[in-house]
Amino acid sequence: MIAFFNVAYPLCALAGYATAVYKVRDLRRDPANPALIALTLARLFPALSFTFATPALYLAFDRVTGVANLASLMVYLLIVANSVTAQVLLLLWSRPAGTARAAARRRLAGFGVVMAAMVALFLAASHPGEHAIDFDVTFARQWSTATFLVVYLAAFAVGLALSARMTWRFSRVVPQRWLRRGLVLNAVGAGLGLGYAAGKMVSIVARWLGSDALDVVNILWAPVVACVGAILIAVSSSLPAWAPDAEAAVVRWRRYRRLEPLWRAVRDAKPAVVLDPRAGRLDRWDPRRLDERLYRRVIEIRDGLLAARPGFSEPAAARARARAAAAGLPPEEQDAIAEAARIAPALHPGPQWTPEPGGADTPVLAPPGPPVADDADAEAEWLCRVAYALDRSPYVG
């Protein structure tokens, strides 16, 4: 189990350090912003607590200081510091500046007393031997240590409960989608932290009652839940900053892939319009210059369709639209199917496009598709629907 936490805790710490460094970058631009200072510390303190809790570093710290299990005190002080910092942050976010700062000072003073009491209670007891992962259950029957643990868990739980309540409430009113998701994620992480505190407390009470049946909750399951919660909270603070760009990149990549059937058909029919005819299946996995490549693919498709206009078939489009309408497909899907059927004779010439006897299936000069808003995203999305219809729809052909 120690080996597990020697891996798990550093990973949790790394998530916290990453978001703290990310916030330090913002803090350098606005060093006097108290909310930004509190947010940075709220991400740094959990990372430091996981660092000290890592068994290998826990034991090394105790060897250096010469005090057995002193790392446990450091871990719990850092967690309480995180709790009060989160409360200060919520005060700064939810109240006017003047009243928020006064309330924050009172909260800091109160938790300063709590942390001083924790130090006194810890030093009042003897903690022989090293107990990097089972400190709580080993010393839970010592009155001083038991009081120390209760004070720690209560202070931690109060901060988490306030954080969960406030962030959930804010998530119901903020208009920005990714900020709303970040607040929900923070509330979920805080809820998991409360689960950690509850699991620890229940196992400690079980020890008071003379049972070690719940030791595994204290030693394994509560810390695992805390790790997951801490990672969620760390991610939540940076989510609004990077998630919109990441989402846009995924959308562009998916569009690039979805355009491939139509682009290949254009390339085969009108190779002169394609800058790099060798671009194919491996190219679609390349994340570099995605904006440029997507834009180029749209331009090449449009240039190819312009060159192929003499081969378009309006009767084929009308037949495909009628079949799609009879199947009850929505109008936008009917438009894409009709456009795919209209351009298909020019891109895939063959006997299936031979005019029917007595029919009027002759090429006409028509603009390539229904009008599309003058917007690059709308243009790319429209062509994606056409590409899908050309490649997959049973009503084309």
PDB file of C-alpha atoms in Angstrom, residues 46-328:
ATOM      1  CA  PRO A  46      -3.113  20.836  -1.382  1.00  0.00           C
ATOM      2  CA  ALA A  47      -0.127  20.141  -3.621  1.00  0.00           C
ATOM      3  CA  LEU A  48       2.229  20.683  -0.677  1.00  0.00           C
ATOM      4  CA  SER A  49       0.081  18.475   1.561  1.00  0.00           C
ATOM      5  CA  PHE A  50       0.231  15.610  -0.942  1.00  0.00           C
ATOM      6  CA  THR A  51       3.982  16.134  -1.198  1.00  0.00           C
ATOM      7  CA  PHE A  52       4.480  15.767   2.556  1.00  0.00           C
ATOM      8  CA  ALA A  53       2.022  12.833   2.647  1.00  0.00           C
ATOM      9  CA  THR A  54       3.997  10.845   0.079  1.00  0.00           C
ATOM     10  CA  PRO A  55       5.444   8.066   2.278  1.00  0.00           C
ATOM     11  CA  ALA A  56       9.009   8.344   0.978  1.00  0.00           C
ATOM     12  CA  LEU A  57       9.084  12.110   1.537  1.00  0.00           C
ATOM     13  CA  TYR A  58       7.151  11.766   4.805  1.00  0.00           C
ATOM     14  CA  LEU A  59       9.892   9.535   6.237  1.00  0.00           C
ATOM     15  CA  ALA A  60      12.667  11.726   4.825  1.00  0.00           C
ATOM     16  CA  PHE A  61      11.169  14.837   6.435  1.00  0.00           C
ATOM     17  CA  ASP A  62      10.942  13.099   9.797  1.00  0.00           C
ATOM     18  CA  ARG A  63      14.555  11.962   9.541  1.00  0.00           C
ATOM     19  CA  VAL A  64      15.710  15.490   8.796  1.00  0.00           C
ATOM     20  CA  THR A  65      13.701  17.057  11.643  1.00  0.00           C
ATOM     21  CA  GLY A  66      14.319  14.229  14.094  1.00  0.00           C
ATOM     22  CA  VAL A  67      10.632  14.196  15.132  1.00  0.00           C
ATOM     23  CA  ALA A  68       8.620  11.073  14.370  1.00  0.00           C
ATOM     24  CA  ASN A  69       5.428  11.689  12.388  1.00  0.00           C
ATOM     25  CA  LEU A  70       5.957  15.446  12.268  1.00  0.00           C
ATOM     26  CA  ALA A  71       5.045  15.206   8.587  1.00  0.00           C
ATOM     27  CA  SER A  72       1.485  14.312   9.647  1.00  0.00           C
ATOM     28  CA  LEU A  73       1.227  17.653  11.425  1.00  0.00           C
ATOM     29  CA  MET A  74       2.523  19.419   8.309  1.00  0.00           C
ATOM     30  CA  VAL A  75       0.047  17.616   6.068  1.00  0.00           C
ATOM     31  CA  TYR A  76      -2.929  18.469   8.250  1.00  0.00           C
ATOM     32  CA  LEU A  77      -1.876  22.087   8.793  1.00  0.00           C
ATOM     33  CA  LEU A  78      -1.569  22.551   5.036  1.00  0.00           C
ATOM     34  CA  ILE A  79      -5.004  21.019   4.481  1.00  0.00           C
ATOM     35  CA  VAL A  80      -6.561  23.369   7.047  1.00  0.00           C
ATOM     36  CA  ALA A  81      -4.677  26.280   5.447  1.00  0.00           C
ATOM     37  CA  ASN A  82      -6.261  25.268   2.168  1.00  0.00           C
ATOM     38  CA  SER A  83      -9.675  25.183   3.835  1.00  0.00           C
ATOM     39  CA  VAL A  84      -9.413  28.717   5.178  1.00  0.00           C
ATOM     40  CA  THR A  85      -7.946  29.988   1.910  1.00  0.00           C
ATOM     41  CA  ALA A  86     -10.908  28.544   0.010  1.00  0.00           C
ATOM     42  CA  GLN A  87     -13.264  30.303   2.427  1.00  0.00           C
ATOM     43  CA  VAL A  88     -11.446  33.605   1.984  1.00  0.00           C
ATOM     44  CA  LEU A  89     -11.652  33.188  -1.782  1.00  0.00           C
ATOM     45  CA  LEU A  90     -15.400  32.623  -1.621  1.00  0.00           C
ATOM     46  CA  LEU A  91     -15.813  35.697   0.590  1.00  0.00           C
ATOM     47  CA  LEU A  92     -13.872  37.821  -1.897  1.00  0.00           C
ATOM     48  CA  TRP A  93     -15.988  36.493  -4.760  1.00  0.00           C
ATOM     49  CA  SER A  94     -19.381  36.823  -3.105  1.00  0.00           C
ATOM     50  CA  ARG A  95     -19.229  40.044  -1.083  1.00  0.00           C
ATOM     51  CA  PRO A  96     -18.367  43.695  -1.708  1.00  0.00           C
ATOM     52  CA  ALA A  97     -14.657  44.399  -1.363  1.00  0.00           C
ATOM     53  CA  GLY A  98     -14.838  46.224   1.984  1.00  0.00           C
ATOM     54  CA  THR A  99     -16.978  43.717   3.863  1.00  0.00           C
ATOM     55  CA  ALA A 100     -15.246  40.765   2.194  1.00  0.00           C
ATOM     56  CA  ARG A 101     -11.806  41.810   3.427  1.00  0.00           C
ATOM     57  CA  ALA A 102     -13.036  42.404   6.967  1.00  0.00           C
ATOM     58  CA  ALA A 103     -14.738  38.998   7.012  1.00  0.00           C
ATOM     59  CA  ALA A 104     -11.637  37.384   5.526  1.00  0.00           C
ATOM     60  CA  ARG A 105      -9.448  38.839   8.289  1.00  0.00           C
ATOM     61  CA  ARG A 106     -11.797  37.442  10.936  1.00  0.00           C
ATOM     62  CA  ARG A 107     -11.801  34.063   9.231  1.00  0.00           C
ATOM     63  CA  LEU A 108      -7.986  34.029   9.049  1.00  0.00           C
ATOM     64  CA  ALA A 109      -7.710  34.957  12.720  1.00  0.00           C
ATOM     65  CA  GLY A 110     -10.137  32.204  13.715  1.00  0.00           C
ATOM     66  CA  PHE A 111      -8.321  29.560  11.725  1.00  0.00           C
ATOM     67  CA  GLY A 112      -5.012  30.847  13.050  1.00  0.00           C
ATOM     68  CA  VAL A 113      -6.255  29.922  16.522  1.00  0.00           C
ATOM     69  CA  VAL A 114      -7.397  26.523  15.207  1.00  0.00           C
ATOM     70  CA  MET A 115      -4.001  25.805  13.692  1.00  0.00           C
ATOM     71  CA  ALA A 116      -2.202  26.903  16.855  1.00  0.00           C
ATOM     72  CA  ALA A 117      -4.416  24.523  18.855  1.00  0.00           C
ATOM     73  CA  MET A 118      -3.566  21.724  16.418  1.00  0.00           C
ATOM     74  CA  VAL A 119       0.150  22.288  16.962  1.00  0.00           C
ATOM     75  CA  ALA A 120      -0.261  22.318  20.740  1.00  0.00           C
ATOM     76  CA  LEU A 121      -2.370  19.155  20.738  1.00  0.00           C
ATOM     77  CA  PHE A 122       0.040  17.323  18.448  1.00  0.00           C
ATOM     78  CA  LEU A 123       3.071  18.225  20.564  1.00  0.00           C
ATOM     79  CA  ALA A 124       1.269  17.265  23.760  1.00  0.00           C
ATOM     80  CA  ALA A 125       1.174  13.608  22.711  1.00  0.00           C
ATOM     81  CA  SER A 126       3.830  11.049  22.016  1.00  0.00           C
ATOM     82  CA  HIS A 127       3.886   9.426  18.584  1.00  0.00           C
ATOM     83  CA  PRO A 128       6.610   6.772  18.581  1.00  0.00           C
ATOM     84  CA  GLY A 129       7.523   4.949  15.384  1.00  0.00           C
ATOM     85  CA  GLU A 130       6.831   6.043  11.832  1.00  0.00           C
ATOM     86  CA  HIS A 131       3.241   5.828  10.583  1.00  0.00           C
ATOM     87  CA  ALA A 132       3.128   7.441   7.178  1.00  0.00           C
ATOM     88  CA  ILE A 133      -0.246   5.995   6.196  1.00  0.00           C
ATOM     89  CA  ASP A 134      -1.849   4.807   9.458  1.00  0.00           C
ATOM     90  CA  PHE A 135      -1.123   7.698  11.842  1.00  0.00           C
ATOM     91  CA  ASP A 136      -4.811   8.379  12.593  1.00  0.00           C
ATOM     92  CA  VAL A 137      -5.891   4.888  13.575  1.00  0.00           C
ATOM     93  CA  THR A 138      -2.642   4.137  15.421  1.00  0.00           C
ATOM     94  CA  PHE A 139      -2.941   7.090  17.806  1.00  0.00           C
ATOM     95  CA  ALA A 140      -6.715   7.648  17.780  1.00  0.00           C
ATOM     96  CA  ARG A 141      -7.092   6.518  21.427  1.00  0.00           C
ATOM     97  CA  GLN A 142      -4.696   9.132  22.786  1.00  0.00           C
ATOM     98  CA  TRP A 143      -6.928  11.958  23.987  1.00  0.00           C
ATOM     99  CA  SER A 144      -4.600  14.696  22.727  1.00  0.00           C
ATOM    100  CA  THR A 145      -4.181  13.139  19.294  1.00  0.00           C
ATOM    101  CA  ALA A 146      -7.881  12.299  19.105  1.00  0.00           C
ATOM    102  CA  THR A 147      -8.746  15.943  19.823  1.00  0.00           C
ATOM    103  CA  PHE A 148      -6.150  17.034  17.278  1.00  0.00           C
ATOM    104  CA  LEU A 149      -7.763  14.836  14.624  1.00  0.00           C
ATOM    105  CA  VAL A 150     -11.293  16.010  15.426  1.00  0.00           C
ATOM    106  CA  VAL A 151     -10.254  19.658  15.249  1.00  0.00           C
ATOM    107  CA  TYR A 152      -8.477  19.031  11.944  1.00  0.00           C
ATOM    108  CA  LEU A 153     -11.362  17.166  10.338  1.00  0.00           C
ATOM    109  CA  ALA A 154     -13.942  19.692  11.559  1.00  0.00           C
ATOM    110  CA  ALA A 155     -11.965  22.656  10.233  1.00  0.00           C
ATOM    111  CA  PHE A 156     -11.408  20.909   6.914  1.00  0.00           C
ATOM    112  CA  ALA A 157     -15.058  19.849   6.572  1.00  0.00           C
ATOM    113  CA  VAL A 158     -16.381  23.340   7.301  1.00  0.00           C
ATOM    114  CA  GLY A 159     -14.315  24.823   4.491  1.00  0.00           C
ATOM    115  CA  LEU A 160     -15.335  22.094   2.071  1.00  0.00           C
ATOM    116  CA  ALA A 161     -19.023  22.380   2.910  1.00  0.00           C
ATOM    117  CA  LEU A 162     -18.973  26.142   2.328  1.00  0.00           C
ATOM    118  CA  SER A 163     -17.027  25.700  -0.890  1.00  0.00           C
ATOM    119  CA  ALA A 164     -19.394  23.035  -2.209  1.00  0.00           C
ATOM    120  CA  ARG A 165     -22.485  25.088  -1.354  1.00  0.00           C
ATOM    121  CA  MET A 166     -21.183  28.341  -2.810  1.00  0.00           C
ATOM    122  CA  THR A 167     -19.711  26.952  -6.009  1.00  0.00           C
ATOM    123  CA  TRP A 168     -22.860  24.928  -6.687  1.00  0.00           C
ATOM    124  CA  ARG A 169     -24.977  28.038  -6.142  1.00  0.00           C
ATOM    125  CA  PHE A 170     -22.782  30.138  -8.424  1.00  0.00           C
ATOM    126  CA  SER A 171     -22.907  27.440 -11.104  1.00  0.00           C
ATOM    127  CA  ARG A 172     -26.668  27.943 -11.356  1.00  0.00           C
ATOM    128  CA  VAL A 173     -26.382  31.618 -12.334  1.00  0.00           C
ATOM    129  CA  VAL A 174     -23.172  32.165 -14.314  1.00  0.00           C
ATOM    130  CA  PRO A 175     -23.774  32.440 -18.080  1.00  0.00           C
ATOM    131  CA  GLN A 176     -20.403  31.164 -19.345  1.00  0.00           C
ATOM    132  CA  ARG A 177     -20.668  27.451 -20.122  1.00  0.00           C
ATOM    133  CA  TRP A 178     -17.138  26.396 -19.168  1.00  0.00           C
ATOM    134  CA  LEU A 179     -17.078  28.561 -16.042  1.00  0.00           C
ATOM    135  CA  ARG A 180     -20.337  26.893 -15.023  1.00  0.00           C
ATOM    136  CA  ARG A 181     -18.818  23.463 -15.610  1.00  0.00           C
ATOM    137  CA  GLY A 182     -15.720  24.422 -13.645  1.00  0.00           C
ATOM    138  CA  LEU A 183     -17.848  25.471 -10.676  1.00  0.00           C
ATOM    139  CA  VAL A 184     -19.819  22.218 -10.823  1.00  0.00           C
ATOM    140  CA  LEU A 185     -16.551  20.278 -10.953  1.00  0.00           C
ATOM    141  CA  ASN A 186     -15.292  22.217  -7.939  1.00  0.00           C
ATOM    142  CA  ALA A 187     -18.482  21.428  -6.031  1.00  0.00           C
ATOM    143  CA  VAL A 188     -18.164  17.729  -6.861  1.00  0.00           C
ATOM    144  CA  GLY A 189     -14.513  17.742  -5.763  1.00  0.00           C
ATOM    145  CA  ALA A 190     -15.452  19.440  -2.498  1.00  0.00           C
ATOM    146  CA  GLY A 191     -18.181  16.854  -1.987  1.00  0.00           C
ATOM    147  CA  LEU A 192     -15.631  14.079  -2.388  1.00  0.00           C
ATOM    148  CA  GLY A 193     -13.436  15.881   0.142  1.00  0.00           C
ATOM    149  CA  LEU A 194     -16.333  15.765   2.589  1.00  0.00           C
ATOM    150  CA  GLY A 195     -16.520  12.037   1.930  1.00  0.00           C
ATOM    151  CA  TYR A 196     -12.840  11.810   2.875  1.00  0.00           C
ATOM    152  CA  ALA A 197     -13.464  13.670   6.149  1.00  0.00           C
ATOM    153  CA  ALA A 198     -16.493  11.513   6.955  1.00  0.00           C
ATOM    154  CA  GLY A 199     -14.593   8.295   6.241  1.00  0.00           C
ATOM    155  CA  LYS A 200     -11.697   9.383   8.435  1.00  0.00           C
ATOM    156  CA  MET A 201     -14.015  10.371  11.286  1.00  0.00           C
ATOM    157  CA  VAL A 202     -16.040   7.155  11.182  1.00  0.00           C
ATOM    158  CA  SER A 203     -12.892   5.022  11.288  1.00  0.00           C
ATOM    159  CA  ILE A 204     -11.500   7.046  14.202  1.00  0.00           C
ATOM    160  CA  VAL A 205     -14.765   6.629  16.142  1.00  0.00           C
ATOM    161  CA  ALA A 206     -14.578   2.900  15.431  1.00  0.00           C
ATOM    162  CA  ARG A 207     -11.123   2.865  17.030  1.00  0.00           C
ATOM    163  CA  TRP A 208     -12.519   4.673  20.081  1.00  0.00           C
ATOM    164  CA  LEU A 209     -15.063   1.875  20.337  1.00  0.00           C
ATOM    165  CA  GLY A 210     -12.338  -0.747  20.183  1.00  0.00           C
ATOM    166  CA  SER A 211     -12.771  -1.887  16.559  1.00  0.00           C
ATOM    167  CA  ASP A 212     -10.210  -1.857  13.781  1.00  0.00           C
ATOM    168  CA  ALA A 213     -12.665  -3.089  11.142  1.00  0.00           C
ATOM    169  CA  LEU A 214     -12.801   0.330   9.467  1.00  0.00           C
ATOM    170  CA  ASP A 215      -9.051   0.979   9.437  1.00  0.00           C
ATOM    171  CA  VAL A 216      -8.987   0.269   5.691  1.00  0.00           C
ATOM    172  CA  VAL A 217     -11.398   3.183   5.169  1.00  0.00           C
ATOM    173  CA  ASN A 218      -8.969   5.522   6.922  1.00  0.00           C
ATOM    174  CA  ILE A 219      -5.809   4.142   5.394  1.00  0.00           C
ATOM    175  CA  LEU A 220      -6.914   3.479   1.802  1.00  0.00           C
ATOM    176  CA  TRP A 221     -10.388   4.528   0.703  1.00  0.00           C
ATOM    177  CA  ALA A 222     -10.587   7.974   2.294  1.00  0.00           C
ATOM    178  CA  PRO A 223      -7.207   9.053   0.839  1.00  0.00           C
ATOM    179  CA  VAL A 224      -8.169   7.714  -2.593  1.00  0.00           C
ATOM    180  CA  VAL A 225     -11.397   9.729  -2.493  1.00  0.00           C
ATOM    181  CA  ALA A 226      -9.394  12.777  -1.385  1.00  0.00           C
ATOM    182  CA  CYS A 227      -7.007  12.337  -4.313  1.00  0.00           C
ATOM    183  CA  VAL A 228      -9.851  12.253  -6.816  1.00  0.00           C
ATOM    184  CA  GLY A 229     -11.511  15.264  -5.207  1.00  0.00           C
ATOM    185  CA  ALA A 230      -8.280  17.253  -5.157  1.00  0.00           C
ATOM    186  CA  ILE A 231      -7.636  16.568  -8.829  1.00  0.00           C
ATOM    187  CA  LEU A 232     -11.180  17.661  -9.733  1.00  0.00           C
ATOM    188  CA  ILE A 233     -10.789  20.881  -7.756  1.00  0.00           C
ATOM    189  CA  ALA A 234      -7.388  21.563  -9.341  1.00  0.00           C
ATOM    190  CA  VAL A 235      -8.776  21.038 -12.834  1.00  0.00           C
ATOM    191  CA  SER A 236     -11.860  23.137 -12.109  1.00  0.00           C
ATOM    192  CA  SER A 237      -9.873  26.296 -11.477  1.00  0.00           C
ATOM    193  CA  SER A 238      -8.188  26.241 -14.877  1.00  0.00           C
ATOM    194  CA  LEU A 239     -11.018  24.680 -16.894  1.00  0.00           C
ATOM    195  CA  PRO A 240     -12.582  27.978 -18.077  1.00  0.00           C
ATOM    196  CA  ALA A 241      -9.190  29.136 -19.373  1.00  0.00           C
ATOM    197  CA  TRP A 242      -8.158  26.181 -21.532  1.00  0.00           C
ATOM    198  CA  ALA A 243     -11.315  24.143 -22.161  1.00  0.00           C
ATOM    199  CA  PRO A 244     -12.894  26.475 -24.779  1.00  0.00           C
ATOM    200  CA  ASP A 245      -9.726  26.377 -26.904  1.00  0.00           C
ATOM    201  CA  ALA A 246      -9.430  22.613 -26.450  1.00  0.00           C
ATOM    202  CA  GLU A 247     -13.071  22.148 -27.432  1.00  0.00           C
ATOM    203  CA  ALA A 248     -12.592  24.315 -30.525  1.00  0.00           C
ATOM    204  CA  ALA A 249      -9.505  22.295 -31.501  1.00  0.00           C
ATOM    205  CA  VAL A 250     -11.453  19.031 -31.165  1.00  0.00           C
ATOM    206  CA  VAL A 251     -14.268  20.444 -33.297  1.00  0.00           C
ATOM    207  CA  ARG A 252     -11.783  21.501 -35.982  1.00  0.00           C
ATOM    208  CA  TRP A 253     -10.080  18.096 -35.935  1.00  0.00           C
ATOM    209  CA  ARG A 254     -13.401  16.281 -36.225  1.00  0.00           C
ATOM    210  CA  ARG A 255     -14.455  18.510 -39.121  1.00  0.00           C
ATOM    211  CA  TYR A 256     -11.151  17.859 -40.852  1.00  0.00           C
ATOM    212  CA  ARG A 257     -11.776  14.131 -40.586  1.00  0.00           C
ATOM    213  CA  ARG A 258     -15.451  14.377 -41.580  1.00  0.00           C
ATOM    214  CA  LEU A 259     -14.524  16.303 -44.738  1.00  0.00           C
ATOM    215  CA  GLU A 260     -12.213  13.551 -45.942  1.00  0.00           C
ATOM    216  CA  PRO A 261     -14.724  11.579 -48.092  1.00  0.00           C
ATOM    217  CA  LEU A 262     -15.743  14.718 -49.980  1.00  0.00           C
ATOM    218  CA  TRP A 263     -12.166  15.955 -50.256  1.00  0.00           C
ATOM    219  CA  ARG A 264     -11.022  12.587 -51.638  1.00  0.00           C
ATOM    220  CA  ALA A 265     -13.788  12.613 -54.218  1.00  0.00           C
ATOM    221  CA  VAL A 266     -12.802  16.143 -55.277  1.00  0.00           C
ATOM    222  CA  ARG A 267      -9.132  15.173 -55.360  1.00  0.00           C
ATOM    223  CA  ASP A 268      -9.828  12.193 -57.607  1.00  0.00           C
ATOM    224  CA  ALA A 269     -12.117  14.137 -59.926  1.00  0.00           C
ATOM    225  CA  LYS A 270     -10.162  17.420 -60.043  1.00  0.00           C
ATOM    226  CA  PRO A 271      -6.609  16.771 -58.828  1.00  0.00           C
ATOM    227  CA  ALA A 272      -5.367  20.139 -60.071  1.00  0.00           C
ATOM    228  CA  VAL A 273      -7.149  22.014 -57.272  1.00  0.00           C
ATOM    229  CA  VAL A 274      -5.459  20.046 -54.480  1.00  0.00           C
ATOM    230  CA  LEU A 275      -2.191  21.431 -53.146  1.00  0.00           C
ATOM    231  CA  ASP A 276      -0.967  18.125 -51.687  1.00  0.00           C
ATOM    232  CA  PRO A 277      -2.720  15.107 -53.230  1.00  0.00           C
ATOM    233  CA  ARG A 278      -0.740  12.759 -50.950  1.00  0.00           C
ATOM    234  CA  ALA A 279      -2.498  14.018 -47.794  1.00  0.00           C
ATOM    235  CA  GLY A 280      -4.588  11.117 -46.577  1.00  0.00           C
ATOM    236  CA  ARG A 281      -5.421   8.986 -43.618  1.00  0.00           C
ATOM    237  CA  LEU A 282      -2.185   9.621 -41.697  1.00  0.00           C
ATOM    238  CA  ASP A 283      -2.476  13.354 -42.297  1.00  0.00           C
ATOM    239  CA  ARG A 284      -5.779  13.558 -40.432  1.00  0.00           C
ATOM    240  CA  TRP A 285      -4.065  12.524 -37.174  1.00  0.00           C
ATOM    241  CA  ASP A 286      -1.460  15.300 -37.405  1.00  0.00           C
ATOM    242  CA  PRO A 287      -2.366  18.021 -34.842  1.00  0.00           C
ATOM    243  CA  ARG A 288      -0.074  20.650 -36.347  1.00  0.00           C
ATOM    244  CA  ARG A 289      -1.465  23.717 -38.146  1.00  0.00           C
ATOM    245  CA  LEU A 290      -4.989  22.346 -37.889  1.00  0.00           C
ATOM    246  CA  ASP A 291      -6.628  25.712 -38.560  1.00  0.00           C
ATOM    247  CA  GLU A 292      -4.628  26.175 -41.721  1.00  0.00           C
ATOM    248  CA  ARG A 293      -5.197  22.635 -42.955  1.00  0.00           C
ATOM    249  CA  LEU A 294      -8.940  22.757 -42.301  1.00  0.00           C
ATOM    250  CA  TYR A 295      -9.209  26.084 -44.124  1.00  0.00           C
ATOM    251  CA  ARG A 296      -7.187  24.704 -47.039  1.00  0.00           C
ATOM    252  CA  ARG A 297      -9.348  21.586 -47.230  1.00  0.00           C
ATOM    253  CA  VAL A 298     -12.537  23.695 -47.383  1.00  0.00           C
ATOM    254  CA  ILE A 299     -11.017  25.908 -50.107  1.00  0.00           C
ATOM    255  CA  GLU A 300      -9.873  22.895 -52.140  1.00  0.00           C
ATOM    256  CA  ILE A 301     -13.332  21.336 -51.915  1.00  0.00           C
ATOM    257  CA  ARG A 302     -14.997  24.551 -53.022  1.00  0.00           C
ATOM    258  CA  ASP A 303     -12.530  25.069 -55.874  1.00  0.00           C
ATOM    259  CA  GLY A 304     -13.018  21.477 -56.994  1.00  0.00           C
ATOM    260  CA  LEU A 305     -16.802  21.780 -56.923  1.00  0.00           C
ATOM    261  CA  LEU A 306     -16.597  25.018 -58.891  1.00  0.00           C
ATOM    262  CA  ALA A 307     -14.517  23.270 -61.539  1.00  0.00           C
ATOM    263  CA  ALA A 308     -16.947  20.329 -61.578  1.00  0.00           C
ATOM    264  CA  ARG A 309     -20.125  22.412 -61.987  1.00  0.00           C
ATOM    265  CA  PRO A 310     -20.852  21.339 -65.571  1.00  0.00           C
ATOM    266  CA  GLY A 311     -21.422  17.803 -64.314  1.00  0.00           C
ATOM    267  CA  PHE A 312     -23.932  18.636 -61.581  1.00  0.00           C
ATOM    268  CA  SER A 313     -27.432  17.186 -61.837  1.00  0.00           C
ATOM    269  CA  GLU A 314     -30.473  19.025 -60.550  1.00  0.00           C
ATOM    270  CA  PRO A 315     -32.893  16.137 -61.299  1.00  0.00           C
ATOM    271  CA  ALA A 316     -30.719  13.822 -59.178  1.00  0.00           C
ATOM    272  CA  ALA A 317     -30.874  16.366 -56.354  1.00  0.00           C
ATOM    273  CA  ALA A 318     -34.661  16.617 -56.663  1.00  0.00           C
ATOM    274  CA  ARG A 319     -35.085  12.834 -56.561  1.00  0.00           C
ATOM    275  CA  ALA A 320     -32.808  12.508 -53.516  1.00  0.00           C
ATOM    276  CA  ARG A 321     -34.635  15.306 -51.699  1.00  0.00           C
ATOM    277  CA  ALA A 322     -38.003  13.692 -52.410  1.00  0.00           C
ATOM    278  CA  ARG A 323     -36.801  10.336 -51.064  1.00  0.00           C
ATOM    279  CA  ALA A 324     -35.306  11.971 -47.942  1.00  0.00           C
ATOM    280  CA  ALA A 325     -38.500  13.940 -47.343  1.00  0.00           C
ATOM    281  CA  ALA A 326     -40.590  10.771 -47.733  1.00  0.00           C
ATOM    282  CA  ALA A 327     -38.388   9.148 -45.087  1.00  0.00           C
ATOM    283  CA  GLY A 328     -39.214  12.003 -42.689  1.00  0.00           C
TER     284      GLY A 328
END
